[in-house]
Structures are given as C-alpha cells and as structure tokens.
Short mmCIF file of N, CA and C in Angstrom, two decimals:
data_model
loop_
_atom_site.label_atom_id
_atom_site.label_comp_id
_atom_site.label_asym_id
_atom_site.label_seq_id
_atom_site.Cartn_x
_atom_site.Cartn_y
_atom_site.Cartn_z
N MET P 1 -29.64 9.73 -54.17
CA MET P 1 -29.93 9.48 -53.02
C MET P 1 -31.33 9.06 -52.83
N ARG P 2 -31.69 7.64 -52.32
CA ARG P 2 -32.99 7.03 -51.90
C ARG P 2 -33.68 7.55 -51.12
N PRO P 3 -35.24 7.54 -51.17
CA PRO P 3 -36.20 8.56 -50.50
C PRO P 3 -36.27 7.70 -49.26
N TYR P 4 -36.16 6.77 -49.13
CA TYR P 4 -36.47 5.90 -47.67
C TYR P 4 -35.38 6.31 -46.62
N LEU P 5 -34.18 6.34 -47.33
CA LEU P 5 -33.27 6.81 -46.49
C LEU P 5 -33.44 8.05 -45.52
N ILE P 6 -33.91 9.07 -46.09
CA ILE P 6 -34.22 10.15 -45.78
C ILE P 6 -35.40 10.02 -44.10
N THR P 7 -36.54 9.06 -44.44
CA THR P 7 -37.51 9.40 -43.52
C THR P 7 -36.96 7.61 -42.69
N ALA P 8 -36.13 6.94 -42.91
CA ALA P 8 -36.12 5.36 -42.00
C ALA P 8 -35.66 5.78 -40.82
N LYS P 9 -36.06 5.25 -39.64
CA LYS P 9 -35.77 5.25 -38.82
C LYS P 9 -34.61 4.33 -38.12
N PRO P 10 -33.48 4.38 -37.62
CA PRO P 10 -33.03 3.17 -37.10
C PRO P 10 -33.92 2.23 -36.56
N GLY P 11 -33.21 0.98 -36.39
CA GLY P 11 -34.01 -0.28 -35.96
C GLY P 11 -33.69 0.45 -33.90
N ARG P 12 -34.39 -0.72 -33.65
CA ARG P 12 -34.71 -0.82 -32.13
C ARG P 12 -33.19 -1.67 -31.79
N LEU P 13 -32.61 -2.36 -32.18
CA LEU P 13 -31.32 -2.35 -31.85
C LEU P 13 -30.41 -1.33 -32.08
N LEU P 14 -30.55 -0.66 -33.20
CA LEU P 14 -29.78 0.47 -33.28
C LEU P 14 -29.65 1.74 -32.16
N ARG P 15 -31.02 1.84 -31.79
CA ARG P 15 -31.34 2.71 -30.97
C ARG P 15 -31.11 2.50 -29.50
N SER P 16 -31.32 1.03 -29.12
CA SER P 16 -30.93 1.00 -27.57
C SER P 16 -29.34 0.76 -27.57
N ALA P 17 -28.72 0.57 -28.47
CA ALA P 17 -27.03 0.34 -28.55
C ALA P 17 -26.77 1.65 -28.50
N ALA P 18 -27.52 2.83 -29.07
CA ALA P 18 -27.32 4.25 -28.81
C ALA P 18 -27.22 4.95 -27.55
N TRP P 19 -28.50 4.16 -27.02
CA TRP P 19 -28.72 4.73 -25.61
C TRP P 19 -27.82 3.98 -24.66
N LEU P 20 -27.42 2.88 -24.77
CA LEU P 20 -26.64 2.07 -23.90
C LEU P 20 -25.28 2.96 -24.13
N ARG P 21 -24.67 3.12 -24.98
CA ARG P 21 -23.39 3.71 -25.32
C ARG P 21 -23.23 5.32 -24.70
N VAL P 22 -24.57 6.24 -24.56
CA VAL P 22 -24.64 7.23 -24.00
C VAL P 22 -24.43 7.45 -22.47
N TRP P 23 -25.55 6.08 -22.02
CA TRP P 23 -25.36 5.96 -20.63
C TRP P 23 -24.34 5.57 -19.86
N ALA P 24 -23.38 4.48 -20.86
CA ALA P 24 -22.18 3.91 -20.43
C ALA P 24 -20.93 5.28 -20.58
N LEU P 25 -20.75 6.06 -21.54
CA LEU P 25 -20.05 7.20 -20.93
C LEU P 25 -20.53 8.20 -20.24
N ARG P 26 -21.52 8.52 -19.65
CA ARG P 26 -21.95 9.17 -18.57
C ARG P 26 -21.94 8.75 -17.35
N SER P 27 -21.73 7.08 -17.10
CA SER P 27 -21.44 6.24 -16.01
C SER P 27 -20.31 6.58 -16.20
N LEU P 28 -19.46 6.37 -17.09
CA LEU P 28 -17.84 5.96 -16.68
C LEU P 28 -17.08 7.80 -16.42
N ALA P 29 -18.07 8.60 -16.81
CA ALA P 29 -17.76 10.33 -16.49
C ALA P 29 -17.81 10.49 -14.95
N LEU P 30 -19.24 9.87 -14.63
CA LEU P 30 -19.31 10.20 -13.42
C LEU P 30 -18.54 9.46 -12.48
N ALA P 31 -17.94 8.00 -12.76
CA ALA P 31 -17.07 7.13 -11.93
C ALA P 31 -15.99 8.03 -11.67
N VAL P 32 -15.34 8.70 -13.01
CA VAL P 32 -13.79 9.09 -12.99
C VAL P 32 -14.30 10.14 -11.92
N MET P 33 -15.21 11.26 -12.19
CA MET P 33 -15.46 12.53 -11.08
C MET P 33 -15.27 11.93 -9.64
N ALA P 34 -16.05 11.07 -9.40
CA ALA P 34 -16.18 10.62 -8.27
C ALA P 34 -14.82 10.23 -7.89
N GLY P 35 -14.41 9.35 -8.51
CA GLY P 35 -12.55 9.00 -7.88
C GLY P 35 -12.14 10.02 -7.66
N LEU P 36 -11.90 11.01 -8.53
CA LEU P 36 -10.99 12.22 -8.39
C LEU P 36 -11.36 13.02 -7.25
N GLY P 37 -12.83 13.14 -7.05
CA GLY P 37 -13.38 13.44 -5.97
C GLY P 37 -12.71 13.37 -4.56
N ALA P 38 -12.70 11.66 -4.40
CA ALA P 38 -12.26 11.03 -3.56
C ALA P 38 -10.72 10.98 -3.24
N VAL P 39 -10.00 11.05 -3.94
CA VAL P 39 -8.43 11.30 -4.14
C VAL P 39 -8.43 12.67 -3.27
N VAL P 40 -8.89 14.17 -4.07
CA VAL P 40 -8.77 15.16 -3.39
C VAL P 40 -9.11 15.32 -2.09
N PHE P 41 -10.32 14.67 -1.80
CA PHE P 41 -11.01 14.77 -0.33
C PHE P 41 -9.87 14.27 0.74
N ALA P 42 -9.37 12.58 0.48
CA ALA P 42 -8.39 12.25 1.11
C ALA P 42 -7.14 13.25 1.41
N VAL P 43 -6.80 13.41 0.04
CA VAL P 43 -5.44 14.48 0.20
C VAL P 43 -5.81 15.69 1.21
N ARG P 44 -6.82 16.56 0.85
CA ARG P 44 -7.09 17.62 2.08
C ARG P 44 -7.29 17.27 3.49
N CYS P 45 -7.92 16.06 3.69
CA CYS P 45 -8.19 15.37 5.05
C CYS P 45 -6.82 14.81 5.56
N LEU P 46 -5.97 14.46 4.89
CA LEU P 46 -4.89 13.64 5.66
C LEU P 46 -3.72 15.01 5.35
N ARG P 47 -3.53 16.20 4.98
CA ARG P 47 -2.96 17.52 4.97
C ARG P 47 -2.49 17.62 6.29
N PRO P 48 -3.10 17.81 7.55
CA PRO P 48 -3.11 18.27 9.10
C PRO P 48 -1.83 17.03 9.35
N VAL P 49 -2.22 15.58 8.74
CA VAL P 49 -1.26 14.55 9.23
C VAL P 49 -0.01 14.61 8.87
N VAL P 50 0.10 14.92 7.46
CA VAL P 50 1.26 14.96 6.88
C VAL P 50 2.19 16.32 7.46
N ASN P 51 1.25 17.38 7.91
CA ASN P 51 2.29 18.54 8.21
C ASN P 51 2.51 17.94 9.83
N TYR P 52 1.84 17.18 10.46
CA TYR P 52 2.42 17.02 11.91
C TYR P 52 3.55 15.96 11.53
N ALA P 53 3.23 15.20 10.84
CA ALA P 53 4.60 14.00 10.74
C ALA P 53 5.93 14.78 10.35
N ALA P 54 5.55 15.86 9.53
CA ALA P 54 7.12 16.83 8.75
C ALA P 54 7.28 17.33 10.06
N THR P 55 6.50 18.09 11.16
CA THR P 55 7.43 18.69 11.97
C THR P 55 7.96 18.04 12.93
N ARG P 56 7.06 16.62 13.19
CA ARG P 56 7.67 15.80 14.33
C ARG P 56 9.35 15.13 13.33
N ALA P 57 9.16 15.03 12.25
CA ALA P 57 10.34 14.28 11.78
C ALA P 57 11.37 15.40 11.66
N ALA P 58 11.32 16.74 11.58
CA ALA P 58 12.16 17.46 11.86
C ALA P 58 12.76 17.71 13.12
N TRP P 59 11.76 17.92 14.01
CA TRP P 59 12.23 17.62 15.22
C TRP P 59 13.02 16.43 15.88
N LEU P 60 12.91 15.36 15.18
CA LEU P 60 13.41 14.44 15.54
C LEU P 60 15.06 14.25 14.55
N GLU P 61 15.37 14.98 13.64
CA GLU P 61 16.45 15.21 12.98
C GLU P 61 17.19 16.15 13.46
N LEU P 62 16.60 17.26 14.37
CA LEU P 62 17.00 18.02 15.17
C LEU P 62 17.59 17.22 16.35
N TRP P 63 17.11 16.47 16.95
CA TRP P 63 17.37 15.80 18.33
C TRP P 63 18.44 14.83 18.02
N ALA P 64 18.76 14.22 16.80
CA ALA P 64 19.43 13.05 16.33
C ALA P 64 20.83 14.06 16.16
N ALA P 65 20.62 15.43 15.78
CA ALA P 65 22.13 16.06 15.38
C ALA P 65 22.59 16.42 16.71
N SER P 66 22.02 16.25 17.35
CA SER P 66 22.59 17.42 18.80
C SER P 66 23.04 16.09 19.57
N VAL P 67 22.39 14.65 19.25
CA VAL P 67 23.03 13.95 19.91
C VAL P 67 24.50 13.25 19.34
N THR P 68 24.22 13.24 18.04
CA THR P 68 25.35 12.53 17.23
C THR P 68 26.57 13.66 17.00
N GLY P 69 26.28 14.97 16.68
CA GLY P 69 27.23 15.89 16.47
C GLY P 69 27.15 16.12 14.64
N ILE P 70 26.26 15.11 14.12
CA ILE P 70 26.26 15.76 13.06
C ILE P 70 25.46 16.76 12.38
N GLY P 71 25.56 17.57 11.59
CA GLY P 71 24.37 18.68 11.31
C GLY P 71 23.36 18.11 10.71
N PRO P 72 22.44 18.67 10.84
CA PRO P 72 21.22 18.18 10.27
C PRO P 72 20.98 18.41 8.54
N VAL P 73 21.25 17.32 8.06
CA VAL P 73 21.11 17.39 6.50
C VAL P 73 19.88 17.57 5.44
N GLY P 74 18.84 17.17 6.51
CA GLY P 74 17.72 17.49 5.93
C GLY P 74 17.37 19.17 5.87
N ALA P 75 17.71 19.43 6.75
CA ALA P 75 17.23 20.84 6.79
C ALA P 75 18.03 21.88 5.69
N ALA P 76 19.07 21.05 5.42
CA ALA P 76 20.05 21.78 4.33
C ALA P 76 19.02 21.73 2.59
N LEU P 77 18.90 20.17 2.89
CA LEU P 77 18.17 20.12 1.79
C LEU P 77 16.95 20.43 1.51
N GLY P 78 16.07 20.39 1.81
CA GLY P 78 14.64 21.07 2.52
C GLY P 78 14.65 22.78 2.08
N SER P 79 15.47 23.24 2.48
CA SER P 79 15.61 24.73 2.25
C SER P 79 16.10 24.86 0.59
N GLY P 80 16.95 23.97 0.47
CA GLY P 80 17.24 24.28 -0.96
C GLY P 80 15.70 23.92 -1.85
N LEU P 81 15.13 22.68 -1.72
CA LEU P 81 14.38 22.53 -2.42
C LEU P 81 13.29 23.67 -2.22
N THR P 82 13.10 24.02 -0.94
CA THR P 82 11.87 25.08 -0.86
C THR P 82 12.15 26.32 -1.98
N ASP P 83 13.50 26.95 -1.72
CA ASP P 83 14.09 27.87 -2.37
C ASP P 83 13.82 27.70 -4.15
N GLU P 84 13.92 26.50 -4.47
CA GLU P 84 13.97 26.00 -5.88
C GLU P 84 12.69 26.16 -6.32
N PHE P 85 11.33 25.65 -4.86
CA PHE P 85 10.31 25.70 -5.71
C PHE P 85 9.62 27.19 -5.51
N VAL P 86 10.19 28.32 -5.00
CA VAL P 86 9.85 29.52 -4.72
C VAL P 86 9.87 30.08 -6.16
N ARG P 87 11.06 29.72 -6.58
CA ARG P 87 11.66 30.49 -8.10
C ARG P 87 11.01 30.01 -9.21
N GLU P 88 10.63 28.67 -9.07
CA GLU P 88 9.63 27.92 -10.38
C GLU P 88 8.37 28.41 -10.12
N PHE P 89 8.04 28.78 -8.80
CA PHE P 89 6.78 29.06 -9.08
C PHE P 89 6.67 30.71 -9.32
N HIS P 90 7.27 31.41 -8.75
CA HIS P 90 7.41 32.95 -9.20
C HIS P 90 7.95 32.79 -10.80
N LYS P 91 8.37 32.24 -11.20
CA LYS P 91 8.65 32.33 -12.86
C LYS P 91 7.67 31.67 -13.77
N ALA P 92 6.87 30.79 -12.91
CA ALA P 92 5.73 30.44 -13.67
C ALA P 92 4.46 31.66 -13.82
N ARG P 93 4.31 32.23 -12.40
CA ARG P 93 3.35 33.06 -12.02
C ARG P 93 3.55 34.52 -12.86
N THR P 94 4.83 34.96 -12.86
CA THR P 94 5.23 35.95 -13.67
C THR P 94 5.12 35.99 -15.49
N GLY P 95 5.73 34.57 -15.55
CA GLY P 95 5.72 34.52 -17.09
C GLY P 95 4.79 34.08 -17.80
N ALA P 96 3.39 33.84 -16.90
CA ALA P 96 2.12 33.01 -17.81
C ALA P 96 1.74 34.04 -18.37
N PRO P 97 1.25 34.10 -19.62
CA PRO P 97 0.49 34.88 -20.79
C PRO P 97 -1.04 34.97 -20.11
N VAL P 98 -1.64 36.51 -19.90
CA VAL P 98 -2.73 36.55 -19.49
C VAL P 98 -3.70 36.38 -20.39
#
C-alpha cells in the first residue's frame, strides 16, 4: 500500500459529487414522504364523502328494487364480501406471530 493513499483527501470534484448525491437522495426521500402524506390525507378527508356516497347508493338500490320488483343484488354481494373480509381479518389477526 502506498503511503499517499492513506492521507490523500478526495478532490473537490469528488467531495461535491458526494455532497450532491447525499442531498439528492434526501430530497427524493422527502418528496416521497410528502407524496405519501398527501395521499393519506386525501383518503382520510374523502372518507366521509365515500361513506355518504355508499349510503346514498344503497338507498338508491333499495328504492330501485322496490320499484322494479327485482331484489337488491348489491346487498347480497356486499354482505358476502363483508363476511369474507371479516374472516380474512380474523385469520390474519389470530394467526400472526407475536
């Protein structure tokens, strides 16, 4: 090993490239976190709107079923999906290692 390799500092170009790389990565991480935060915020803010729309859609389906005489298909599908979701959630909750 040559002694000048131990004490030699990287050049100004290499140091500035390393500094730029570190700050570019930090900026990218901050942008990703801000983007995810914005998505979570939007989803949380839209939850009451989605709940209202789902309630109105269920009401509309029941009204249409009473007018046409055809049974509410969405209610049957929705209850089946809900039961399946509860089953999977319970399986994941009880089967997960501690």
